[in-house]
PDB file of N, CA and C in Angstrom:
ATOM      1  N   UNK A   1      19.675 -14.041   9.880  1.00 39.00           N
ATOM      2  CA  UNK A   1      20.326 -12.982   9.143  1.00 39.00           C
ATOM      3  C   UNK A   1      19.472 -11.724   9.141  1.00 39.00           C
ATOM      4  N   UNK A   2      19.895 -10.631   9.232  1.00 41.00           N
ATOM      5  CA  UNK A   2      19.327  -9.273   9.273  1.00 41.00           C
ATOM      6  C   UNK A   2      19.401  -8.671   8.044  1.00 41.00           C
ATOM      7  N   UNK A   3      18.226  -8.098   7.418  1.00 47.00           N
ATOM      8  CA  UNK A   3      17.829  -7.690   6.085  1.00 47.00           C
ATOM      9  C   UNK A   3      17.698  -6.393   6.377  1.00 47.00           C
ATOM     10  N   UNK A   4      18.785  -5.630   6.403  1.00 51.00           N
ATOM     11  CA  UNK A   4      19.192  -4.282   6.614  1.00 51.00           C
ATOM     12  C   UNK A   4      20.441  -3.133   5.325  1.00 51.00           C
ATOM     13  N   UNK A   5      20.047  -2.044   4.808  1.00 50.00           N
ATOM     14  CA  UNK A   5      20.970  -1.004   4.756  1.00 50.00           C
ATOM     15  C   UNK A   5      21.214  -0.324   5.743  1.00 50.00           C
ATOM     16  N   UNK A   6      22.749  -0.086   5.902  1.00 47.00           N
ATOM     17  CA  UNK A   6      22.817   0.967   6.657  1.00 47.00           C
ATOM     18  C   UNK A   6      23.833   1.221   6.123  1.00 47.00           C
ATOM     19  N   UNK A   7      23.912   3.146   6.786  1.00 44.00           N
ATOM     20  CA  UNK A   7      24.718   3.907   6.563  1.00 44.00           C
ATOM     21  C   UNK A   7      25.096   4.691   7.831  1.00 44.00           C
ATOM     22  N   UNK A   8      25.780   5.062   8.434  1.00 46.00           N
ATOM     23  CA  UNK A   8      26.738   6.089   9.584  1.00 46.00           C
ATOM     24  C   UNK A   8      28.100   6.797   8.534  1.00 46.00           C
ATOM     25  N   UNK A   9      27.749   8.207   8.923  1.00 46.00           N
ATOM     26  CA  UNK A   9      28.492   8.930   8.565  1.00 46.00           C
ATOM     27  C   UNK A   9      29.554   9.437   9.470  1.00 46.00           C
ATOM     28  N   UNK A  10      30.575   9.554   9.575  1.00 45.00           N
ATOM     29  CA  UNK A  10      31.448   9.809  10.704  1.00 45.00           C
ATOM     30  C   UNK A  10      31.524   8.565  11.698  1.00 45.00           C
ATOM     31  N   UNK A  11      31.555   9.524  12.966  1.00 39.00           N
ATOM     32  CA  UNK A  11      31.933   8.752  14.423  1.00 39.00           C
ATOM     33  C   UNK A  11      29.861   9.067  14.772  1.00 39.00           C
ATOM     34  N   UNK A  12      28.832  10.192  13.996  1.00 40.00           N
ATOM     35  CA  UNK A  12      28.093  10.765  15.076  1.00 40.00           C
ATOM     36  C   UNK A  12      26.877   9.555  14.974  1.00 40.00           C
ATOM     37  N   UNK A  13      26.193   9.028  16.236  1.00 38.00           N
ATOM     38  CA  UNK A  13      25.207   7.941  15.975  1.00 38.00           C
ATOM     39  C   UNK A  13      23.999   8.566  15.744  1.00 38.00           C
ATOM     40  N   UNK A  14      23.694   9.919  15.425  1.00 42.00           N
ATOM     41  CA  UNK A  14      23.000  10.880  15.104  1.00 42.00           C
ATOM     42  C   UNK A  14      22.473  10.691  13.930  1.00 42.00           C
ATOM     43  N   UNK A  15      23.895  10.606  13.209  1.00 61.00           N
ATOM     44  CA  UNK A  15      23.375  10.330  11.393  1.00 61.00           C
ATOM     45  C   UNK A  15      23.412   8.833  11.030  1.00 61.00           C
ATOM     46  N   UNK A  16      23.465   8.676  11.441  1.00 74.00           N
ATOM     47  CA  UNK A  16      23.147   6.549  11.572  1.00 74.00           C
ATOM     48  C   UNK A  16      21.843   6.681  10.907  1.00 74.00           C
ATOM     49  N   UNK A  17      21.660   5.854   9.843  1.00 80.00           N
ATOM     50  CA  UNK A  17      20.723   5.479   8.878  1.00 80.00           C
ATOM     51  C   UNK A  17      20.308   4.010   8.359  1.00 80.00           C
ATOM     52  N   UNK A  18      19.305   3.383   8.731  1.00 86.00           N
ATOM     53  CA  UNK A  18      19.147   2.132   7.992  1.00 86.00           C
ATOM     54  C   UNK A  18      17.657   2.084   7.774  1.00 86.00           C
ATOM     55  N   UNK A  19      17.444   0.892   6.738  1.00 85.00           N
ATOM     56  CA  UNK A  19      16.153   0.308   6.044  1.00 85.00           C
ATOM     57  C   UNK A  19      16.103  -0.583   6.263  1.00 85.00           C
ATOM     58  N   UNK A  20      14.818  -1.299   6.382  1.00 87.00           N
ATOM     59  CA  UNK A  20      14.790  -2.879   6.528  1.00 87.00           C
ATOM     60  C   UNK A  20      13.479  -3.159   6.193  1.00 87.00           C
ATOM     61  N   UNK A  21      13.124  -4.417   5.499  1.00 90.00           N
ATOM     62  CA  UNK A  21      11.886  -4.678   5.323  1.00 90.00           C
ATOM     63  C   UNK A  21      11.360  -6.325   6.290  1.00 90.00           C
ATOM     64  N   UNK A  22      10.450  -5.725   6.941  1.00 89.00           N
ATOM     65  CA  UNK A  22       9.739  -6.450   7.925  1.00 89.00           C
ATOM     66  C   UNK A  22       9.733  -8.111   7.200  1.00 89.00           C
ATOM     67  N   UNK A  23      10.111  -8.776   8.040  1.00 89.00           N
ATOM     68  CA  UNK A  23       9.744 -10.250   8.013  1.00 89.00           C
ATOM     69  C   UNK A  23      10.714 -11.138   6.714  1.00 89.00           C
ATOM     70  N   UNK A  24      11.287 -10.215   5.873  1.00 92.00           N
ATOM     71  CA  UNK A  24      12.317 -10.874   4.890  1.00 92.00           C
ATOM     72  C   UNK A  24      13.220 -11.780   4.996  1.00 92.00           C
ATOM     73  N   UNK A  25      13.635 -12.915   4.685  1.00 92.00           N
ATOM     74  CA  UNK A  25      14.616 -13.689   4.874  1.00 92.00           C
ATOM     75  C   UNK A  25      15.755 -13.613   3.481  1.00 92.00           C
ATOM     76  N   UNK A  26      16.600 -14.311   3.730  1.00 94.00           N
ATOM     77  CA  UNK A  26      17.419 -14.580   2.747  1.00 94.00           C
ATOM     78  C   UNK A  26      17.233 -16.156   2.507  1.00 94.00           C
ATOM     79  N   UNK A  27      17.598 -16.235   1.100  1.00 90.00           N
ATOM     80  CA  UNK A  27      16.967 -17.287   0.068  1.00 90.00           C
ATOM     81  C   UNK A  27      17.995 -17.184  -0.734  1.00 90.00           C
ATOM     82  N   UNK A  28      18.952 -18.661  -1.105  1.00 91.00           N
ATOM     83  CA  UNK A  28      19.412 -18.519  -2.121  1.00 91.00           C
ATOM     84  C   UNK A  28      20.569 -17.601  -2.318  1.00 91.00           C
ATOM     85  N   UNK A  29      20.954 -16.581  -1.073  1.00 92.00           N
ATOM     86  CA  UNK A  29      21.405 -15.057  -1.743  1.00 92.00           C
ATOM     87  C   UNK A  29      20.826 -13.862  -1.531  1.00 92.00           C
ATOM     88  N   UNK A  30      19.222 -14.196  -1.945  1.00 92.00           N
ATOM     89  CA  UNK A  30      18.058 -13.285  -2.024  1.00 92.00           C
ATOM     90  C   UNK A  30      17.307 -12.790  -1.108  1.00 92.00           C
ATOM     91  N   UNK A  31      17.215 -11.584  -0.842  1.00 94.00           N
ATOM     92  CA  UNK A  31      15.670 -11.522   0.222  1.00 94.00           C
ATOM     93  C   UNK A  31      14.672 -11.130  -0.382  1.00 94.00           C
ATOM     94  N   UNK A  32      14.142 -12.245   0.793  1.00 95.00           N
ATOM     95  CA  UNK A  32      12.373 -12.500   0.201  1.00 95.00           C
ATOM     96  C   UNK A  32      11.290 -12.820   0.996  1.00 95.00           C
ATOM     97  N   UNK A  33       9.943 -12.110   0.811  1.00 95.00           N
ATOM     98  CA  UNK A  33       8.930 -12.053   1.538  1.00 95.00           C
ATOM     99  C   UNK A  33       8.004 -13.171   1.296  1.00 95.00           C
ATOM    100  N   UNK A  34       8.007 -13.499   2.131  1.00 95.00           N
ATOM    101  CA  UNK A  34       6.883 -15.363   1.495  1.00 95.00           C
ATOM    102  C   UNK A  34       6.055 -14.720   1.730  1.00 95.00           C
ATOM    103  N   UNK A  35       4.701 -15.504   1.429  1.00 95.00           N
ATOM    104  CA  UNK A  35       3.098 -15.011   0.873  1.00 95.00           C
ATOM    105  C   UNK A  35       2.624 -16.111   0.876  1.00 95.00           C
ATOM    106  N   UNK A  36       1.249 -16.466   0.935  1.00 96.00           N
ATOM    107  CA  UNK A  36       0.060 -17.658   0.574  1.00 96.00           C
ATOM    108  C   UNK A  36      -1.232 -16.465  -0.179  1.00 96.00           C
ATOM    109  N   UNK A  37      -1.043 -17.797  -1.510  1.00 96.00           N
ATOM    110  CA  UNK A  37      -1.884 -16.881  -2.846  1.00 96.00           C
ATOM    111  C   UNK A  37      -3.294 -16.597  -1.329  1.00 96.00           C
ATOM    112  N   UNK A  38      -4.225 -15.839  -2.232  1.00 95.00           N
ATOM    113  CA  UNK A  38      -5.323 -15.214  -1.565  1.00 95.00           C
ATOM    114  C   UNK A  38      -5.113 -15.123  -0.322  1.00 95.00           C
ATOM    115  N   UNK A  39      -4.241 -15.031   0.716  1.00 97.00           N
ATOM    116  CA  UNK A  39      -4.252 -14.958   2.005  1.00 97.00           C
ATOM    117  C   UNK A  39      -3.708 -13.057   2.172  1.00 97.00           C
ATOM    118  N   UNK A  40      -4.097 -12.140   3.096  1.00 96.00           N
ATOM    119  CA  UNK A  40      -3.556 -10.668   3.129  1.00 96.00           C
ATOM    120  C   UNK A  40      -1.699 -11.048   3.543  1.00 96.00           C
ATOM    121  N   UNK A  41      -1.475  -9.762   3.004  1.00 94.00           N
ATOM    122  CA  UNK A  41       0.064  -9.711   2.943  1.00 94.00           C
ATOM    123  C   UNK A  41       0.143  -8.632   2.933  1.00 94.00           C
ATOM    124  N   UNK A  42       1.152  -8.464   4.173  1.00 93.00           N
ATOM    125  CA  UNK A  42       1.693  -6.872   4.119  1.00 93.00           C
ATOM    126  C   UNK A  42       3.021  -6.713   4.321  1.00 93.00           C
ATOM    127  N   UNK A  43       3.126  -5.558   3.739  1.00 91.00           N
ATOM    128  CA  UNK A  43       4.925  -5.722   3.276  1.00 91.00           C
ATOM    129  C   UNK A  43       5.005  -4.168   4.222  1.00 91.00           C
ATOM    130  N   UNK A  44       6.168  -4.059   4.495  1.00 92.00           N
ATOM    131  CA  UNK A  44       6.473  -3.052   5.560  1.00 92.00           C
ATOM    132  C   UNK A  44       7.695  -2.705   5.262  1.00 92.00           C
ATOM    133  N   UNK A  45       8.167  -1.161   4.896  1.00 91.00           N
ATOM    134  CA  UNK A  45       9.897  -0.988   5.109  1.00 91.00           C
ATOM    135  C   UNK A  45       9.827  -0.286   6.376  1.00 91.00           C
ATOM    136  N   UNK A  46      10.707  -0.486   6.618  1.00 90.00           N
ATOM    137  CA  UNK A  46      11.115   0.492   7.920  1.00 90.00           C
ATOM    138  C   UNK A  46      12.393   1.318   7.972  1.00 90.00           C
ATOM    139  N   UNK A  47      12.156   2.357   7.828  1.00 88.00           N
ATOM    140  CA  UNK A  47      13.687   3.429   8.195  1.00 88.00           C
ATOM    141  C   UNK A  47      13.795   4.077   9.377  1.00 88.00           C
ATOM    142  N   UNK A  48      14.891   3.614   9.664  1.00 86.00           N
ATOM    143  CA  UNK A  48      15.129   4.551  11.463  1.00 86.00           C
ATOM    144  C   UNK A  48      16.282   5.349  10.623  1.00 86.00           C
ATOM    145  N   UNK A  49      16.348   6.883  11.342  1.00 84.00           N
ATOM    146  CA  UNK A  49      17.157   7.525  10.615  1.00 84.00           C
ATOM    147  C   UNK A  49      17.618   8.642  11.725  1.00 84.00           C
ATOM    148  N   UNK A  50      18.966   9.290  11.854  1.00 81.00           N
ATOM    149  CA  UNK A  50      19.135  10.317  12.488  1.00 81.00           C
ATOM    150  C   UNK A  50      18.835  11.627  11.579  1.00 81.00           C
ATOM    151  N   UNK A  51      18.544  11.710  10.508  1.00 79.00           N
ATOM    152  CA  UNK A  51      17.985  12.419   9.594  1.00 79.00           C
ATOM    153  C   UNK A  51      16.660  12.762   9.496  1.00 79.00           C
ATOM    154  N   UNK A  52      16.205  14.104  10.468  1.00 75.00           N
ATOM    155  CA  UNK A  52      14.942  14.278  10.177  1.00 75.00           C
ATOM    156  C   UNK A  52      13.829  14.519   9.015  1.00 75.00           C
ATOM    157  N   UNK A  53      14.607  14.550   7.691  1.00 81.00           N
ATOM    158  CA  UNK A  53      14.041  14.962   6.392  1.00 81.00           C
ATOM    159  C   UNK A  53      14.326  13.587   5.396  1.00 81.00           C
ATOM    160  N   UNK A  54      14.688  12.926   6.158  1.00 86.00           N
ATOM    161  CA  UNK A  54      15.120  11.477   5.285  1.00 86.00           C
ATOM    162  C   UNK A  54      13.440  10.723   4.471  1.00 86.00           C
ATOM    163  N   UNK A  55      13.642  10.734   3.525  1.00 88.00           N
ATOM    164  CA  UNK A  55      12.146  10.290   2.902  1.00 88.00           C
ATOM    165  C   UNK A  55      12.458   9.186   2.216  1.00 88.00           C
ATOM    166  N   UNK A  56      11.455   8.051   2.908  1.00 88.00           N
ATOM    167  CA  UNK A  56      11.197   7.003   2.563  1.00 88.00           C
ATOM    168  C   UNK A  56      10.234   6.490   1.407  1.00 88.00           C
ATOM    169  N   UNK A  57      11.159   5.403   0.084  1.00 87.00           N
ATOM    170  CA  UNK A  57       9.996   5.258  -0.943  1.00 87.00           C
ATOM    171  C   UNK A  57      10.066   3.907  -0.739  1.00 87.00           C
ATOM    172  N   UNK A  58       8.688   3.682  -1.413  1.00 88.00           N
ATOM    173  CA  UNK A  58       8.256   1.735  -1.970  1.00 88.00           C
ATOM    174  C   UNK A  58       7.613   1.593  -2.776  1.00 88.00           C
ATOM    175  N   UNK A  59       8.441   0.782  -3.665  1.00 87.00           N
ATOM    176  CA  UNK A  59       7.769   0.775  -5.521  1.00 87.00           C
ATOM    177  C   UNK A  59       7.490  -1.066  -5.603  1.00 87.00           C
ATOM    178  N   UNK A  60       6.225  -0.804  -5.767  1.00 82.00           N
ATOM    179  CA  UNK A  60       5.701  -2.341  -5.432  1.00 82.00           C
ATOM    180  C   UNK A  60       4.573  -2.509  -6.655  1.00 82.00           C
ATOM    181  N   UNK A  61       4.456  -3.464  -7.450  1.00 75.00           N
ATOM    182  CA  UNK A  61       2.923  -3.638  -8.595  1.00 75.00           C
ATOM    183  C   UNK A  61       2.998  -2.024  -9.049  1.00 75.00           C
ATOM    184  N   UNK A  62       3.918  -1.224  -9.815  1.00 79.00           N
ATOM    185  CA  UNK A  62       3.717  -0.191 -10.189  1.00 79.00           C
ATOM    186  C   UNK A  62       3.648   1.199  -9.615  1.00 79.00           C
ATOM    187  N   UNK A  63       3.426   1.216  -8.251  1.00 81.00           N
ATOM    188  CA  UNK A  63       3.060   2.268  -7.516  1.00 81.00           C
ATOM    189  C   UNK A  63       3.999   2.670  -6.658  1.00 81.00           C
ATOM    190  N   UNK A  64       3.826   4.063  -6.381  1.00 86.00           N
ATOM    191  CA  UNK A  64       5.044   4.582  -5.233  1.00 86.00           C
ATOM    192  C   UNK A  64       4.267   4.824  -4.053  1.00 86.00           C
ATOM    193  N   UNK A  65       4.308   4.434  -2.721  1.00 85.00           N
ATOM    194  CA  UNK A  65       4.812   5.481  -2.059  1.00 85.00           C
ATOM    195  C   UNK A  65       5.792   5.869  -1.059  1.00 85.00           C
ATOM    196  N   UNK A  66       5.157   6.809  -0.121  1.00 88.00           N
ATOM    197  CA  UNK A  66       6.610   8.049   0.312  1.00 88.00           C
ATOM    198  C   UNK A  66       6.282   8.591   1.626  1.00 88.00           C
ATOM    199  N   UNK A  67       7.009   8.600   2.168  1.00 86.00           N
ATOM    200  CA  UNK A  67       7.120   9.555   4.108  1.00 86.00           C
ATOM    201  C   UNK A  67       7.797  10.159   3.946  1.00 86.00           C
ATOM    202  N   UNK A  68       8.209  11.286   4.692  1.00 86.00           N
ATOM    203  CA  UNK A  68       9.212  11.730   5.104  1.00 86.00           C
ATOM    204  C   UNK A  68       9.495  11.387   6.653  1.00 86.00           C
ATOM    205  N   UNK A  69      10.721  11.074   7.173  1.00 81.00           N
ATOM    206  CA  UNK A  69      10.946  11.153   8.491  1.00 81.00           C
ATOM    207  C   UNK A  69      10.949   9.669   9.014  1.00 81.00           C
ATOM    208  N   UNK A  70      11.240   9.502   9.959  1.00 82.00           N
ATOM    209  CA  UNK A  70      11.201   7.959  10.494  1.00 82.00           C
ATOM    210  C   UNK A  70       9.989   7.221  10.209  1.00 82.00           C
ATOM    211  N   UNK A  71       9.849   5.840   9.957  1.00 85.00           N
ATOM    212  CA  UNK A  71       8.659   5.394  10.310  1.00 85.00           C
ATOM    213  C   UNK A  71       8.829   4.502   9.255  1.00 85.00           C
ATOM    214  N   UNK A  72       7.387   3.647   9.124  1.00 88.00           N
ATOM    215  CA  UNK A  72       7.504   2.741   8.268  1.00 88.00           C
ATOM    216  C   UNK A  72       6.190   2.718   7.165  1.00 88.00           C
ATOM    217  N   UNK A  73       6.262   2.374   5.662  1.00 88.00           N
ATOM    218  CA  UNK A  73       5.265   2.433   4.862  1.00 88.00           C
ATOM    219  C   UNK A  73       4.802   0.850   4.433  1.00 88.00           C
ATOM    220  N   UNK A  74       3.501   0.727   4.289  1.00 90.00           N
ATOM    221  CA  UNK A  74       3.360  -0.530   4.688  1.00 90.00           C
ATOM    222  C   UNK A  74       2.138  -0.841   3.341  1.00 90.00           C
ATOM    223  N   UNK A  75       2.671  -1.593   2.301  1.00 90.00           N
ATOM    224  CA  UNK A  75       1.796  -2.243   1.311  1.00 90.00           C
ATOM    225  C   UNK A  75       0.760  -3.701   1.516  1.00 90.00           C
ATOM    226  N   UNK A  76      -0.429  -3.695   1.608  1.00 91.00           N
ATOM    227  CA  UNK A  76      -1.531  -4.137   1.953  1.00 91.00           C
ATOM    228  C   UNK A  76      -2.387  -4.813   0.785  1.00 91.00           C
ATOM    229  N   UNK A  77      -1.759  -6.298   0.706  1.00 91.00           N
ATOM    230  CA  UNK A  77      -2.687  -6.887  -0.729  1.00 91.00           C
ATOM    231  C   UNK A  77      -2.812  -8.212  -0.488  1.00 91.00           C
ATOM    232  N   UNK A  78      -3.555  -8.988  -1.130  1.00 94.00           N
ATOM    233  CA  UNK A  78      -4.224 -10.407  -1.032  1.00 94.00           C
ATOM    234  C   UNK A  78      -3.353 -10.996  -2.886  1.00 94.00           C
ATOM    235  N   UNK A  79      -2.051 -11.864  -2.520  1.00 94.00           N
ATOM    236  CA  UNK A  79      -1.043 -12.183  -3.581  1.00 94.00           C
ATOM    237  C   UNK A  79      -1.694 -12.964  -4.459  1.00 94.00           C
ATOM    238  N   UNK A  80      -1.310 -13.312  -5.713  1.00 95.00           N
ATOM    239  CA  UNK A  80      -1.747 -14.334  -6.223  1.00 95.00           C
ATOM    240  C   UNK A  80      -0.684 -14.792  -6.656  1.00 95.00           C
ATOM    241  N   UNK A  81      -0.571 -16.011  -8.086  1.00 94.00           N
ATOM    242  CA  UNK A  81       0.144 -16.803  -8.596  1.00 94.00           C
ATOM    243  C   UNK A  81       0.970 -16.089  -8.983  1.00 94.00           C
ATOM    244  N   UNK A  82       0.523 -14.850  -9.703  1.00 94.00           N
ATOM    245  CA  UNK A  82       1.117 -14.021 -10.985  1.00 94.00           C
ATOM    246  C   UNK A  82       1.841 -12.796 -10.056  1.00 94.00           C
ATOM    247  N   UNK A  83       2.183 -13.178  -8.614  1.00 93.00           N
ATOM    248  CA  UNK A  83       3.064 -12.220  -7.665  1.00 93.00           C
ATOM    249  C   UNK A  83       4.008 -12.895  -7.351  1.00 93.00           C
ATOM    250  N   UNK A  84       3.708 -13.828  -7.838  1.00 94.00           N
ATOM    251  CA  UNK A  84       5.645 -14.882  -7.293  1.00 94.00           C
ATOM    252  C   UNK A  84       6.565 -14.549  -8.138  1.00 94.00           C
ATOM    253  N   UNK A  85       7.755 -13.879  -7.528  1.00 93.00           N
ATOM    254  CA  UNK A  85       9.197 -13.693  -7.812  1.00 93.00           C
ATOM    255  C   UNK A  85       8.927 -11.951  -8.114  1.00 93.00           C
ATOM    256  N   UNK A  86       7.730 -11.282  -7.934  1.00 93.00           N
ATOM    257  CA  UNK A  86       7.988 -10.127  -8.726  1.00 93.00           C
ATOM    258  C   UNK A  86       8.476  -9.350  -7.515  1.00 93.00           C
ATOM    259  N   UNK A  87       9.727  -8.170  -7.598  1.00 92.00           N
ATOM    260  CA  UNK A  87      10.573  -7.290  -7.119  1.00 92.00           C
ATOM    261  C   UNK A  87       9.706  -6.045  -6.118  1.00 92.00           C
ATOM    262  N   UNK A  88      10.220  -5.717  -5.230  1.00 91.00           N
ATOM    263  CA  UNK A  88       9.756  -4.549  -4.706  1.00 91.00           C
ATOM    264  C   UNK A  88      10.872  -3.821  -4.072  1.00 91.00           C
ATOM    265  N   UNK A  89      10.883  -2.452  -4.229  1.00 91.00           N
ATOM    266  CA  UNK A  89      12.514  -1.809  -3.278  1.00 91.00           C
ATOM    267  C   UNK A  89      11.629  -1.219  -2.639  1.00 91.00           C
ATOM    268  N   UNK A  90      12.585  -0.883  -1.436  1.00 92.00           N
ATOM    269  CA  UNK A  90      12.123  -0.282  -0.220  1.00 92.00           C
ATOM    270  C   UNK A  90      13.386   1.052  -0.618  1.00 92.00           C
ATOM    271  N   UNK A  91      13.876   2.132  -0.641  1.00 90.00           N
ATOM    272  CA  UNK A  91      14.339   2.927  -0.495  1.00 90.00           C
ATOM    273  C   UNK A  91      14.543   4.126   0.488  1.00 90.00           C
ATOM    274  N   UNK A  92      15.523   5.222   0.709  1.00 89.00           N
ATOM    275  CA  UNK A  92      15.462   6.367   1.183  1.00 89.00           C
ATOM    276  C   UNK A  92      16.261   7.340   0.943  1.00 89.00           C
ATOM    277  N   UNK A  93      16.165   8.386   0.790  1.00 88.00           N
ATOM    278  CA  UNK A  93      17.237   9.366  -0.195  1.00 88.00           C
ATOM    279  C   UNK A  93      17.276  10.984   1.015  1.00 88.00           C
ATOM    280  N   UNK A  94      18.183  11.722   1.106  1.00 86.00           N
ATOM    281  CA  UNK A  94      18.602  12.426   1.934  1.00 86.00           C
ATOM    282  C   UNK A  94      19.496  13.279   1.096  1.00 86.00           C
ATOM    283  N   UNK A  95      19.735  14.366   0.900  1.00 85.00           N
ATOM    284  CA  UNK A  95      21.089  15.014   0.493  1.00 85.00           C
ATOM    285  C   UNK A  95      22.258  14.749   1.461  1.00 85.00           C
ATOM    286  N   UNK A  96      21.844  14.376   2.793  1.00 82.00           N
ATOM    287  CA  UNK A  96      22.996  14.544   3.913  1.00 82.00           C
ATOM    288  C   UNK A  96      23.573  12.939   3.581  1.00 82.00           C
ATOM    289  N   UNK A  97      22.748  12.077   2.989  1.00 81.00           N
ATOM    290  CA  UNK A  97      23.185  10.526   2.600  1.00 81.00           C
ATOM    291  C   UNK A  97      24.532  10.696   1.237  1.00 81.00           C
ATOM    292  N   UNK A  98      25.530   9.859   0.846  1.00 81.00           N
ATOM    293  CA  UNK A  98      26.122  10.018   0.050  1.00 81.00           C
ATOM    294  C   UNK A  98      25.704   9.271  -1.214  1.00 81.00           C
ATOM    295  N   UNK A  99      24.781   7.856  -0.745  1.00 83.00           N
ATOM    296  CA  UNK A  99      24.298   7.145  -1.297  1.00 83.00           C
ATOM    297  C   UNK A  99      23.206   6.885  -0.753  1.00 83.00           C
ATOM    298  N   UNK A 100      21.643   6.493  -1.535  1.00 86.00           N
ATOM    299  CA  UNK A 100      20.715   6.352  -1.000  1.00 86.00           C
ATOM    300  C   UNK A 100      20.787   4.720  -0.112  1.00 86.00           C
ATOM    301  N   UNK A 101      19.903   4.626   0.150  1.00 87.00           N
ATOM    302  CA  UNK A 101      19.507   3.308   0.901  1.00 87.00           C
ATOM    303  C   UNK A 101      18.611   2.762   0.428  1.00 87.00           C
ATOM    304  N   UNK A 102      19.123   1.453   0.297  1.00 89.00           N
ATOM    305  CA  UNK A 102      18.163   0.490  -0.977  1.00 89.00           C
ATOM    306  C   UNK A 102      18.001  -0.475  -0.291  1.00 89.00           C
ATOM    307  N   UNK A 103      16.712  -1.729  -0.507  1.00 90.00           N
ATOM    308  CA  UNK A 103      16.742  -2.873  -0.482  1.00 90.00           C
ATOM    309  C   UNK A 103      15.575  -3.462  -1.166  1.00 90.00           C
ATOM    310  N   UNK A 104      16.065  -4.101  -2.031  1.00 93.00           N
ATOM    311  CA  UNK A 104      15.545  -4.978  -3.125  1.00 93.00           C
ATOM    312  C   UNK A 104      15.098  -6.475  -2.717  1.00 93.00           C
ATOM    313  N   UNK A 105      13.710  -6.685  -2.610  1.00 94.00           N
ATOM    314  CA  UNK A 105      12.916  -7.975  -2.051  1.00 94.00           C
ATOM    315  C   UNK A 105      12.377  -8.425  -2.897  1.00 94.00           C
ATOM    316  N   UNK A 106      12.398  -9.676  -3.109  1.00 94.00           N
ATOM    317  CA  UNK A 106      11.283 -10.929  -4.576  1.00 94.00           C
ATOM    318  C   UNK A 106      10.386 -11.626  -3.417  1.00 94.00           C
ATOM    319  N   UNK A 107       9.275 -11.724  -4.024  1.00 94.00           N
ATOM    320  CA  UNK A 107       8.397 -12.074  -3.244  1.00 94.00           C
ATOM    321  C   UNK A 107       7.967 -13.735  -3.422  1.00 94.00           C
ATOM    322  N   UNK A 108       7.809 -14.086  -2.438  1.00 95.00           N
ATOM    323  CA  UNK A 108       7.884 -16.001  -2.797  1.00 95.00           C
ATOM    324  C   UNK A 108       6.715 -16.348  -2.068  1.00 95.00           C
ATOM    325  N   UNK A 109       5.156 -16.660  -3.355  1.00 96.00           N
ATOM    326  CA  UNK A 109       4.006 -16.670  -3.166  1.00 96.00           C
ATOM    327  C   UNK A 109       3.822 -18.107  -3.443  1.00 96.00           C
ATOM    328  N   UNK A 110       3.223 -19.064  -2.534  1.00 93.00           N
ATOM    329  CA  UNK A 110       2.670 -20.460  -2.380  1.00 93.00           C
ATOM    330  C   UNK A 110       1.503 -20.775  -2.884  1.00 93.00           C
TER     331      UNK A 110
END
């Protein structure tokens, strides 16, 4: 299964917009990034966008951050016990978007 938003506006593949976060599965319903406590973990969104001003956020353990433009932002931590099930969105917001682009991941730490 593919752990993707997308958005296309019209017919143009220009404005074709999606998010995805690296390595996520579905669970249950859910997507989710497995982890092993103390082992590194990196979480990755990725937005391909025909939107050159399209800015990418990731709100993960409290913190933001943000790109503008294609590419991917990539959170870098060693999990523990007290990181299992907790939420992270990957986002991207555009005025030319009608709705932003979301995807909401729980993290499933061993």
């Amino acid at each position: 299964m593919r752990d993707d938003c997308q958005f296309q506006k019209g017919r143009s593949p220009s404005i074709s917009s999606k998010i995805t976060v690296q390595g996520a599965i579905i669970t249950n319903g859910e997507k989710v990034v497995r982890g092993v406590e103390g082992n590194d973990l990196n979480i990755v969104c990725n937005t391909v966008s025909g939107i050159p001003t399209i800015k990418s956020f990731m709100n993960i353990n409290g913190l933001q951050f943000q790109r503008v433009g294609n590419g991917s932002l990539t959170y870098h931590f060693k999990p523990s016990k007290k990181d299992n099930r907790k939420t992270f969105v990957c986002s991207a917001y555009s005025p030319l978007l009608d709705n932003p682009l979301s995807s909401k991941v729980f993290l499933d730490i061993q």
